[in-house]
mmCIF file of C-alpha atoms and ligand atoms in Angstrom:
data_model
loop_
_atom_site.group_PDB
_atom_site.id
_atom_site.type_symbol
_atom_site.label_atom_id
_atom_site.label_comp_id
_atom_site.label_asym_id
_atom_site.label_seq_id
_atom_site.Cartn_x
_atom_site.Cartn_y
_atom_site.Cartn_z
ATOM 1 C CA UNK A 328 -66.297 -62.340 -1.275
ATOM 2 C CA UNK A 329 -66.194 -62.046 2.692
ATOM 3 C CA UNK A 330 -65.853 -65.963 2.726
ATOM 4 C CA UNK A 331 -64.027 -65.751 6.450
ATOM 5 C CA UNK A 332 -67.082 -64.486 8.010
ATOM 6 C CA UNK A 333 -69.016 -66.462 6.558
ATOM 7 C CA UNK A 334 -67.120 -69.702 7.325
ATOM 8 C CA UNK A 335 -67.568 -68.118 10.987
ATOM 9 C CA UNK A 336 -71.061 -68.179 11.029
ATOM 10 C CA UNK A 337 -71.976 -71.207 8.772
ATOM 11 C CA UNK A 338 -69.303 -73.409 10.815
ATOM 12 C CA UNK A 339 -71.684 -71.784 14.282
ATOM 13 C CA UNK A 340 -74.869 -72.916 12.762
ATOM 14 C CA UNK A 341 -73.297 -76.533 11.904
ATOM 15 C CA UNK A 342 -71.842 -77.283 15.062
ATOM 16 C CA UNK A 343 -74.880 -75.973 16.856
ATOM 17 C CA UNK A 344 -77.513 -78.530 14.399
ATOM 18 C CA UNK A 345 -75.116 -81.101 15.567
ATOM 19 C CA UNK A 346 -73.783 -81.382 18.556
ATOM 20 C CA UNK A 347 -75.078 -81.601 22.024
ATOM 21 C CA UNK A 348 -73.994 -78.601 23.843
ATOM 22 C CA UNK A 349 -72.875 -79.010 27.511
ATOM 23 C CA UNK A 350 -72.046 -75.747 29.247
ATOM 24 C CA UNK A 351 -68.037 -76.477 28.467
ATOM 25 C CA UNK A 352 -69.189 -77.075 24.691
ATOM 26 C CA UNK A 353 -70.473 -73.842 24.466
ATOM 27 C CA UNK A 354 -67.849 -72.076 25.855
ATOM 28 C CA UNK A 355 -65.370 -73.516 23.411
ATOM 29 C CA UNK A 356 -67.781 -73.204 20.649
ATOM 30 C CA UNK A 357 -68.252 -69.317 21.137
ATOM 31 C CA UNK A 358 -64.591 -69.043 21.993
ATOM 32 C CA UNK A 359 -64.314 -70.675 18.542
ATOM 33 C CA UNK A 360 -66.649 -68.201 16.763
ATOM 34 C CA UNK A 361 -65.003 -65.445 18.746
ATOM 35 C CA UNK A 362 -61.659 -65.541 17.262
ATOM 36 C CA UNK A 363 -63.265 -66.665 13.348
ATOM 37 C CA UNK A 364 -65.198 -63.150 13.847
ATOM 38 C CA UNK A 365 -61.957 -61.605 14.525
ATOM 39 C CA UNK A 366 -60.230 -63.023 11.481
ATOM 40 C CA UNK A 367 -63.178 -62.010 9.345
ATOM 41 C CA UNK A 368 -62.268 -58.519 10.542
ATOM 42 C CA UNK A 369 -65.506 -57.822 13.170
ATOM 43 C CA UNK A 370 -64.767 -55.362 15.782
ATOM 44 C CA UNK A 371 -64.133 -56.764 19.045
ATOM 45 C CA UNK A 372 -67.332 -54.659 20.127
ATOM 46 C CA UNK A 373 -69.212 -56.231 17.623
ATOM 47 C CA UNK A 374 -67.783 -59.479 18.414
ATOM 48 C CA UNK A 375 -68.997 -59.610 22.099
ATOM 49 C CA UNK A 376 -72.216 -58.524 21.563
ATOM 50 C CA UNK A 377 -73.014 -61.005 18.667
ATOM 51 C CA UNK A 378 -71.139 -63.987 21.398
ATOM 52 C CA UNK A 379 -73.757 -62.672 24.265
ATOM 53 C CA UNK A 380 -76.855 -62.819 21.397
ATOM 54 C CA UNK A 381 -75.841 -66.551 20.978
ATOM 55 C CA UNK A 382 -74.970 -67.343 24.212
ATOM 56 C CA UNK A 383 -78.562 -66.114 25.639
ATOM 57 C CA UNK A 384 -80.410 -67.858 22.511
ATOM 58 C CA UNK A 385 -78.915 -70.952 23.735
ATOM 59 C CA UNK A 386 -79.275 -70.703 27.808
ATOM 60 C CA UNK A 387 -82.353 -72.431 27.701
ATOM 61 C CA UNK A 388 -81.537 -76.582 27.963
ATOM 62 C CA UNK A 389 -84.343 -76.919 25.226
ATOM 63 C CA UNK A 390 -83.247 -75.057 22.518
ATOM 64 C CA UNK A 391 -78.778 -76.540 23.283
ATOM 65 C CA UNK A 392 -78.932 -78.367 20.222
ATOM 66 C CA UNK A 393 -80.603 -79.589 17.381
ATOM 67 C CA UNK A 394 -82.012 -78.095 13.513
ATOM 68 C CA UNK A 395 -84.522 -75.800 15.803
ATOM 69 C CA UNK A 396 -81.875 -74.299 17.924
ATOM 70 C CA UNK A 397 -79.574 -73.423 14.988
ATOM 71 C CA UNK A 398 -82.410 -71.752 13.122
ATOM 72 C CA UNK A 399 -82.259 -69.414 16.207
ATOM 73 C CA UNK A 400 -79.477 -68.540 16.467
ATOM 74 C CA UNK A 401 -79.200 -67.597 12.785
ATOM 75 C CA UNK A 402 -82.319 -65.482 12.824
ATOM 76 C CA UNK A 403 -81.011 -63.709 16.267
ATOM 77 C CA UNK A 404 -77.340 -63.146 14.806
ATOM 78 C CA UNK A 405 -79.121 -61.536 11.111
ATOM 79 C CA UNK A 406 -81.576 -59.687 13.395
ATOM 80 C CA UNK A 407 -78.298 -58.336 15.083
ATOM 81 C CA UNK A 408 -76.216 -57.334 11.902
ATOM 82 C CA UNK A 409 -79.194 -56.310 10.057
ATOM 83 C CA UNK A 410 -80.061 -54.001 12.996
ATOM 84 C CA UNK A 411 -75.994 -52.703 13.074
ATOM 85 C CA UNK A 412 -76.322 -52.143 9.323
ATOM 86 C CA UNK A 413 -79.291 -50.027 8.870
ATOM 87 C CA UNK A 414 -78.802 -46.479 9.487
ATOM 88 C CA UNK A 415 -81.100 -44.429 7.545
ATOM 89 C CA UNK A 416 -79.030 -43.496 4.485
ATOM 90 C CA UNK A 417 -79.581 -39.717 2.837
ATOM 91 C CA UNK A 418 -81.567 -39.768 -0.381
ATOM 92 C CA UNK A 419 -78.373 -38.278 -2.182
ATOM 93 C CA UNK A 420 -80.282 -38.012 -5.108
ATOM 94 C CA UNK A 421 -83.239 -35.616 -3.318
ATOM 95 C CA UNK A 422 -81.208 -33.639 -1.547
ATOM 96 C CA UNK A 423 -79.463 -32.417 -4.914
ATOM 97 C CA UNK A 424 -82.696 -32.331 -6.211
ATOM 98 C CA UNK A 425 -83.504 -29.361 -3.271
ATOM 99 C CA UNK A 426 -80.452 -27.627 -3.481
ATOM 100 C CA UNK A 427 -80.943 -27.613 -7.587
ATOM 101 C CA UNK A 428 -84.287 -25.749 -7.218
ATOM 102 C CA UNK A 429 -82.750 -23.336 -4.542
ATOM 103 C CA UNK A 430 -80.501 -22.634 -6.923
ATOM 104 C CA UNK A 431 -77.408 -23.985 -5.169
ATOM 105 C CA UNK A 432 -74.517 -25.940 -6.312
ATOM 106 C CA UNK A 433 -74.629 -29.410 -3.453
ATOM 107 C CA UNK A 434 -71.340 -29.742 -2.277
ATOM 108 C CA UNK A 435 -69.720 -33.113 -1.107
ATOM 109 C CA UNK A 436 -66.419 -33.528 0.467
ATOM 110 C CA UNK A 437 -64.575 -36.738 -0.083
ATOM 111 C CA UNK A 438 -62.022 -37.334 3.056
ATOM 112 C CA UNK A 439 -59.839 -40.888 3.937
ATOM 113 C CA UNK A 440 -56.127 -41.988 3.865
ATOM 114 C CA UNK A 441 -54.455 -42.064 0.960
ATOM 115 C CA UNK A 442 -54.760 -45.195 -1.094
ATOM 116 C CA UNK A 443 -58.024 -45.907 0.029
ATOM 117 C CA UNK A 444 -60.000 -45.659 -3.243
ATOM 118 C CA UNK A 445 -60.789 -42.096 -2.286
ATOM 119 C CA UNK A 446 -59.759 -40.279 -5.863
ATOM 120 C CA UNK A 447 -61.306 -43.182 -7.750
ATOM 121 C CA UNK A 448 -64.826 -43.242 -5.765
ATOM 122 C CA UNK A 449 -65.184 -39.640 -6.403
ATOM 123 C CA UNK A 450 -64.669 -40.216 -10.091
ATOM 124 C CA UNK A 451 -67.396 -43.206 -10.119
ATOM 125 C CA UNK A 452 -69.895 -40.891 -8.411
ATOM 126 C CA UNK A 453 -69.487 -37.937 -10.909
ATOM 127 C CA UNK A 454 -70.101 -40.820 -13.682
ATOM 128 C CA UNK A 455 -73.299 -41.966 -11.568
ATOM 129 C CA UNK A 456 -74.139 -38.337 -11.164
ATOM 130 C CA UNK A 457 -73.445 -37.069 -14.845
ATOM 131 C CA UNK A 458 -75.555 -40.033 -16.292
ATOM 132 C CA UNK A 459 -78.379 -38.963 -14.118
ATOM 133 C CA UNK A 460 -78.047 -35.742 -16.057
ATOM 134 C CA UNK A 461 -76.407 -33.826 -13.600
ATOM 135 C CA UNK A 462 -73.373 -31.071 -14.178
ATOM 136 C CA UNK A 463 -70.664 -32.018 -12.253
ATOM 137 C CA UNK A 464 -67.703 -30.037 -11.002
ATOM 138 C CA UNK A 465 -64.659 -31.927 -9.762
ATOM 139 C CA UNK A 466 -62.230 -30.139 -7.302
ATOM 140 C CA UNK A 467 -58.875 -30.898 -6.361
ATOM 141 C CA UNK A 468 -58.285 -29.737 -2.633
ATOM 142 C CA UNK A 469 -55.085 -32.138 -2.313
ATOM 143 C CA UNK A 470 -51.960 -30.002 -2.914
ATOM 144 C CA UNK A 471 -49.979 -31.557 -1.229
ATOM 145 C CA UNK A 472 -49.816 -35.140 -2.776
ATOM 146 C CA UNK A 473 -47.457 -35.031 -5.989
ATOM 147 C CA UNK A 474 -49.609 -36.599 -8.885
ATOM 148 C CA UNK A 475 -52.845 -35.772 -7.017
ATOM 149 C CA UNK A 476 -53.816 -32.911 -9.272
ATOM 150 C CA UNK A 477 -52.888 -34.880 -12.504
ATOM 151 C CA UNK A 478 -55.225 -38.162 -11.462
ATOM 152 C CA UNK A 479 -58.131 -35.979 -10.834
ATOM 153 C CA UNK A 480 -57.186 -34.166 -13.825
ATOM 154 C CA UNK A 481 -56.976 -37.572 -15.666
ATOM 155 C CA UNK A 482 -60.363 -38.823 -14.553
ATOM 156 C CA UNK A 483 -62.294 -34.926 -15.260
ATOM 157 C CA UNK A 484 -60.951 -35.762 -19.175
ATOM 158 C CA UNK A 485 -61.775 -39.124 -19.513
ATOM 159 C CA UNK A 486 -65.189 -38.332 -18.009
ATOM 160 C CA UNK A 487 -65.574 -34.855 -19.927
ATOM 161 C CA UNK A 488 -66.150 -32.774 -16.809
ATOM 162 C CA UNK A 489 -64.118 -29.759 -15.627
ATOM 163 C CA UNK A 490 -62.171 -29.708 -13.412
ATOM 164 C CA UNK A 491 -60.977 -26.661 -10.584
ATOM 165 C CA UNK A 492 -57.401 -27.003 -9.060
ATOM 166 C CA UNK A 493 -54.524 -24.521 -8.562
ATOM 167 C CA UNK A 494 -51.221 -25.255 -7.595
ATOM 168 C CA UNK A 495 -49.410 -27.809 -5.257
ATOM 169 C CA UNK A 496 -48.992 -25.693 -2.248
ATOM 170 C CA UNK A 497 -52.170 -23.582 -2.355
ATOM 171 C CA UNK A 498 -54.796 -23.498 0.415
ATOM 172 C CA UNK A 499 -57.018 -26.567 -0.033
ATOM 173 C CA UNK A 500 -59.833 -24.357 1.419
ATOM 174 C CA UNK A 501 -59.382 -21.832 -0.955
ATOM 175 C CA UNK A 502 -59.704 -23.996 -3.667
ATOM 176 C CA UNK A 503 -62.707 -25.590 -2.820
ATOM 177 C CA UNK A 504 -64.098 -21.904 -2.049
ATOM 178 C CA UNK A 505 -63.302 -20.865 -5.514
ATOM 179 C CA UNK A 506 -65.025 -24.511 -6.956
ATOM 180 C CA UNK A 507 -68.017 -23.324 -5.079
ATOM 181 C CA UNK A 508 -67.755 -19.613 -6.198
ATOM 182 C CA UNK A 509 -67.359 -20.968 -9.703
ATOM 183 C CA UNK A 510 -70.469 -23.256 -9.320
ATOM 184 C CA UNK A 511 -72.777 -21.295 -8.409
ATOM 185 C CA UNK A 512 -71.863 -18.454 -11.404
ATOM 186 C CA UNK A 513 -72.098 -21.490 -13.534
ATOM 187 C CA UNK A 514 -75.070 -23.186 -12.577
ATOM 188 C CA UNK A 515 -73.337 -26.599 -11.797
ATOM 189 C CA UNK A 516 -75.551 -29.001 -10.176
ATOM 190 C CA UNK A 517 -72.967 -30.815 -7.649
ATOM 191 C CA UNK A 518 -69.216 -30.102 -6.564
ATOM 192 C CA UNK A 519 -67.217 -33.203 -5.867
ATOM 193 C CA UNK A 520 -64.377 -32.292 -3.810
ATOM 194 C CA UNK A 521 -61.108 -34.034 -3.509
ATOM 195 C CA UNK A 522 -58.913 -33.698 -0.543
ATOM 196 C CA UNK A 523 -55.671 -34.882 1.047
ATOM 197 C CA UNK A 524 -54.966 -38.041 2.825
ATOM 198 C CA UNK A 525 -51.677 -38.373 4.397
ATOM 199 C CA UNK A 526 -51.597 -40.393 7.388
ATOM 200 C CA UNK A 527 -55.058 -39.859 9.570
ATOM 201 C CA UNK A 528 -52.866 -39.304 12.861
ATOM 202 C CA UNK A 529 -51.367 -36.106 11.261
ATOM 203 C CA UNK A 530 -52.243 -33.029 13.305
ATOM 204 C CA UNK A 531 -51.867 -30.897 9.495
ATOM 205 C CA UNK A 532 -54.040 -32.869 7.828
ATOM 206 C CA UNK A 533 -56.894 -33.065 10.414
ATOM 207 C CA UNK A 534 -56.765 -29.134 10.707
ATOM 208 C CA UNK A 535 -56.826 -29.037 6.801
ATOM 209 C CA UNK A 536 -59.789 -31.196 7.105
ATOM 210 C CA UNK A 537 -61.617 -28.616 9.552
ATOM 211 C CA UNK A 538 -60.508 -25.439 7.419
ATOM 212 C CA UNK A 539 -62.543 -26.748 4.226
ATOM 213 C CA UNK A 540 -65.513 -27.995 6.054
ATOM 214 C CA UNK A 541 -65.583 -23.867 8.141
ATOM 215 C CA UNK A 542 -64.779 -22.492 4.434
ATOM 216 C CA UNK A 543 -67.104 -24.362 2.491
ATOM 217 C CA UNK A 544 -69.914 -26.193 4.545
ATOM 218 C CA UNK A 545 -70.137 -28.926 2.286
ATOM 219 C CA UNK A 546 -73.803 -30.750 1.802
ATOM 220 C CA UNK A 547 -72.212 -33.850 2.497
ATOM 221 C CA UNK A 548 -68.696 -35.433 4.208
ATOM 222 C CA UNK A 549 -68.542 -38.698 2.830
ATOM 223 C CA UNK A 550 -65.633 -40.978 4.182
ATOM 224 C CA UNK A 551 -64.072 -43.366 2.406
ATOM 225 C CA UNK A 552 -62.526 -46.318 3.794
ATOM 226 C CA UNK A 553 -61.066 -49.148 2.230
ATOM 227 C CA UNK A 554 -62.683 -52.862 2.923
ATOM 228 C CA UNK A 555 -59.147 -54.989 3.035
ATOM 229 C CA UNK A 556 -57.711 -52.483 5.518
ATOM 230 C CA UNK A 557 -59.558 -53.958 8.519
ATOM 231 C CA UNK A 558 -58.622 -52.369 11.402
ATOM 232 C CA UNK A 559 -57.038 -49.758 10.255
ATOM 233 C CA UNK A 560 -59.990 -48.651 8.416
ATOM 234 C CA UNK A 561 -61.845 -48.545 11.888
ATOM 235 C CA UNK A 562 -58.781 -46.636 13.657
ATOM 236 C CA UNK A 563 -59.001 -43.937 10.556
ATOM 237 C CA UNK A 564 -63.391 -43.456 10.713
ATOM 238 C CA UNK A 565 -63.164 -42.821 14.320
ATOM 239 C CA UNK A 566 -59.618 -40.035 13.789
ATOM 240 C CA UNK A 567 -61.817 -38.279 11.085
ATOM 241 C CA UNK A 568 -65.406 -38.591 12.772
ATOM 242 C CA UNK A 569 -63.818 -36.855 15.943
ATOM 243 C CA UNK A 570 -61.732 -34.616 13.980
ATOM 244 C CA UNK A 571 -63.719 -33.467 11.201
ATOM 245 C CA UNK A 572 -67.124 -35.331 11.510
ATOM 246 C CA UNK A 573 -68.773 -37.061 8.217
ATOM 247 C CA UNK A 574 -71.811 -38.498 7.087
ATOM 248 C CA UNK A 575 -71.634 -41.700 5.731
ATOM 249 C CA UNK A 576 -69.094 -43.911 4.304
ATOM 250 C CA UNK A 577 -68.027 -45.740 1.188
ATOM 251 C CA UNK A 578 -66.278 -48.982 1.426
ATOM 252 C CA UNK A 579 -63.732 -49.568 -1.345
ATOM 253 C CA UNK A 580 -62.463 -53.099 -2.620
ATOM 254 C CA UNK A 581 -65.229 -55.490 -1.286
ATOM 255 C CA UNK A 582 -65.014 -57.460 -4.599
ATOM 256 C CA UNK A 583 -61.566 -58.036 -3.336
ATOM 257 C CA UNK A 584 -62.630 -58.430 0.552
ATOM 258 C CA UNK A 585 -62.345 -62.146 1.581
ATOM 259 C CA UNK A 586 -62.911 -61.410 5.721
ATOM 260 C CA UNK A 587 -66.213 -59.703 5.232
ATOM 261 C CA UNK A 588 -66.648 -57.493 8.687
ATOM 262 C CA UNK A 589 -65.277 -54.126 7.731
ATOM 263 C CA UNK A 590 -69.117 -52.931 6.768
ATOM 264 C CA UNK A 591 -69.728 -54.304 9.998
ATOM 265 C CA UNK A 592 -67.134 -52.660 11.574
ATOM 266 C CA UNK A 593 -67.346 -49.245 10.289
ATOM 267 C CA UNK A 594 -70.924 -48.923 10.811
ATOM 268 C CA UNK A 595 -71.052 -50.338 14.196
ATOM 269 C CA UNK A 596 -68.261 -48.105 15.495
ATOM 270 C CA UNK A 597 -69.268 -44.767 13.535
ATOM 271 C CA UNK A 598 -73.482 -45.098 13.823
ATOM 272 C CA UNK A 599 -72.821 -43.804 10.358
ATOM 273 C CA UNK A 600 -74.531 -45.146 6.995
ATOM 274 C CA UNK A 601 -72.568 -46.818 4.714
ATOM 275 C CA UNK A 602 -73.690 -45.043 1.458
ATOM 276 C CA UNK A 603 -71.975 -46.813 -1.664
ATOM 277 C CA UNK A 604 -69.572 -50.029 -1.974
ATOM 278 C CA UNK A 605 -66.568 -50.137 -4.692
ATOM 279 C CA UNK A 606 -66.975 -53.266 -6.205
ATOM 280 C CA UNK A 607 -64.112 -52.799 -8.664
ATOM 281 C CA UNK A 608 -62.101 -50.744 -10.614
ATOM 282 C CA UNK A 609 -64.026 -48.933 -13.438
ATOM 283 C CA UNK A 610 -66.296 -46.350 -13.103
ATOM 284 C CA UNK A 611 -69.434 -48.371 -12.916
ATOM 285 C CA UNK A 612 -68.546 -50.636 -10.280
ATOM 286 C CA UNK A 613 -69.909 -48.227 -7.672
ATOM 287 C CA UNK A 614 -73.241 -49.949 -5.741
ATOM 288 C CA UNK A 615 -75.900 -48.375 -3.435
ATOM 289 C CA UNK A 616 -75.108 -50.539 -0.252
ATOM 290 C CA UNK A 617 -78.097 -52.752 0.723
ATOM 291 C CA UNK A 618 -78.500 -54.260 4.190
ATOM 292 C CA UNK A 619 -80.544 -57.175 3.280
ATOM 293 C CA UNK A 620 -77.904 -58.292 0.028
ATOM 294 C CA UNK A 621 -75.174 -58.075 2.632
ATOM 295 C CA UNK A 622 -76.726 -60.766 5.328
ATOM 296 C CA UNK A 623 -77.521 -62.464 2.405
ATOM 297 C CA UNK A 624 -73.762 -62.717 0.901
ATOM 298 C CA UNK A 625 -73.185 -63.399 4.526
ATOM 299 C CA UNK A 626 -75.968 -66.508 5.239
ATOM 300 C CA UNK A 627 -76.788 -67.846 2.287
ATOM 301 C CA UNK A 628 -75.429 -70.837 0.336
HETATM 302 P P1 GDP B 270 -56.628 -42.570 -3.160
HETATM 303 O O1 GDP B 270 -55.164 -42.437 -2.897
HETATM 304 O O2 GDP B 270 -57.394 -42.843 -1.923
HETATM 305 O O3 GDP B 270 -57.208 -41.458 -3.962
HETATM 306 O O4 GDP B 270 -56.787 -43.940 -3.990
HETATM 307 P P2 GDP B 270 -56.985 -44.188 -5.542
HETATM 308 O O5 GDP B 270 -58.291 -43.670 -5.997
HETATM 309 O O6 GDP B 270 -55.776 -43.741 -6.269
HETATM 310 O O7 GDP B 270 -57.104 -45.785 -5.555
HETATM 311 C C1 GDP B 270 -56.070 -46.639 -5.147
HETATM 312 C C2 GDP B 270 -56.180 -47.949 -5.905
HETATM 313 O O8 GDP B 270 -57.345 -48.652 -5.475
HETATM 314 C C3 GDP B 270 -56.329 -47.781 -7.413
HETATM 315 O O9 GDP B 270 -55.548 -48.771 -8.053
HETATM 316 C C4 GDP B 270 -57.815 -48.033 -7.657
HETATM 317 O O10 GDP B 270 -58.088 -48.537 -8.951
HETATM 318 C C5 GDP B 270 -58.112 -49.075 -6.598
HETATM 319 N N1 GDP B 270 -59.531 -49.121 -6.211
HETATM 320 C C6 GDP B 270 -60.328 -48.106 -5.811
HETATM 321 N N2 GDP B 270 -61.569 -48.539 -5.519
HETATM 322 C C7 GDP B 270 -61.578 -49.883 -5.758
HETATM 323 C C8 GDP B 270 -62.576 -50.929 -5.631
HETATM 324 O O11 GDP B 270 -63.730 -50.716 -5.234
HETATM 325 N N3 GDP B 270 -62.172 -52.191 -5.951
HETATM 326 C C9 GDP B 270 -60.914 -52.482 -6.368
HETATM 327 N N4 GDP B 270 -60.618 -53.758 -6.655
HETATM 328 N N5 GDP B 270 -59.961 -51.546 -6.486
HETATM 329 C C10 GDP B 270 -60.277 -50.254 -6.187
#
């Protein structure tokens, strides 16, 4: 897992315990870094500013070289990602908690491009959700997607929940409307909601996107993303924050993410929380994302 960025910054920390560093050396070495951060899938953004942390830890001729200086750096470069990293997540778990003793139905709408783990995150919350003891509604606002209805369908039977839907070709904002309607006549503690995900530049989809969250106000916009995407992943948060807006995020796939930066990425270039990581495909491979594990996957040994 994310071994390319952390080749980037382990190979930093070596060079800079070893070597002396003229003013040339450094330049090459953070040229060096530069481009590793770039293959580990770091966001040019990101990339500059953790360059300039490095670069300023290192100005001063005492600390150009050595065990000392490279301890530094590495504290100055977690510092950095730790601070990118930590946006104050919602307590999910609260919050349905309030809306339960209101009397309300908490409603959270899943959005992201198709194939990005969107379908099979939702499932592997309502199993997170329904083992806490909640009732959980799953909704099916993609009609446009042949098959869409029959995975959700799939994953409401395996899990024993219910499932709203109509058919391909019906408003997606009238079906989540009716989930909600249905809800709140049935006591249901939280409606997952499904959506569409054809390709995140298409004017339909973003305007579909914008009809369900004026129809239904959900509780919560959660965007999915998927890890191994890299920059596309970024390109797709930023097309659905401006269009629609969301909350936080779930990255998919980072058992399967060798480059490492997308968490990085995303959170750097949306200021939004990432929520949950997919670590896999079953229903229980669904993991609170922790700042402090990831710098540690990241740094340590
Ligand atoms: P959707 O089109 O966005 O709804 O994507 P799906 O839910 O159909 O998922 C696409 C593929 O990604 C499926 O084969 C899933 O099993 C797989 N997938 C989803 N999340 C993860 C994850 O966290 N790790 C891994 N390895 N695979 C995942």
């Amino acid at each position: 897992m994310f071994e390319k960025l952390k080749k980037a910054l382990s190979s930093l920390k070596a060079a800079i315990a070893e070597r002396e560093l003229g003013d040339k050396e450094l330049e090459d070495l953070l040229y060096r870094f530069s481009l590793e951060l770039l293959e580990g899938d770091v966001a040019q953004e990101v990339v500059d500013e953790l360059s300039l942390i490095v670069k300023e830890r290192l100005k001063g001729e005492r600390v150009k070289r050595g065990e000392d200086a490279s301890k530094v750096v590495e504290e100055a470069l977690k510092d950095e990602i730790r601070r990118i990293v930590s946006i104050p997540k919602p307590d999910l778990l609260k919050e349905i908690e309030r809306k339960r003793r209101e009397g309300e139905p908490y409603s959270i709408l899943f959005l992201g491009v198709n194939g990005t783990g969107k379908t099979t995150t939702l499932a592997k919350l309502a199993y997170m959700l329904k083992r806490k003891g909640y009732s959980v509604l799953l909704t099916c606002s993609d009609t446009y997607r042949a098959g869409a209805i029959e995975q959700l369908a799939e994953h409401a039977k395996r899990l024993s929940l219910k499932m709203i839907s109509q058919r391909y070709g019906a408003d997606p904002a009238a079906v989540a409307r009716d989930a909600i309607t249905y809800a709140k006549k049935h006591d249901v503690d939280v409606v997952l909601i499904d959506t569409a995900g054809r390709m995140q530049t298409s004017r339909n989809l973003m305007d579909e996107m914008k009809k369900i969250v004026r129809v239904v106000r959900p509780d919560l916009k959660i965007f999915v993303g998927d890890a191994l995407t890299g920059n596309d992943a970024i390109y797709q948060a930023r097309a659905f924050l401006e269009q629609a807006g969301f909350d936080c995020v779930i990255l998919t796939k980072v058992d399967a993410d060798v480059r490492g930066g997308s968490a990085l990425s995303i959170a750097f270039t949306t200021k939004r929380p990432i929520i949950f990581v997919g670590t896999g495909q079953g229903y229980e491979d669904l993991e609170p994302f922790d700042a402090n594990r990831y710098i540690e996957q990241l740094f340590g040994s």
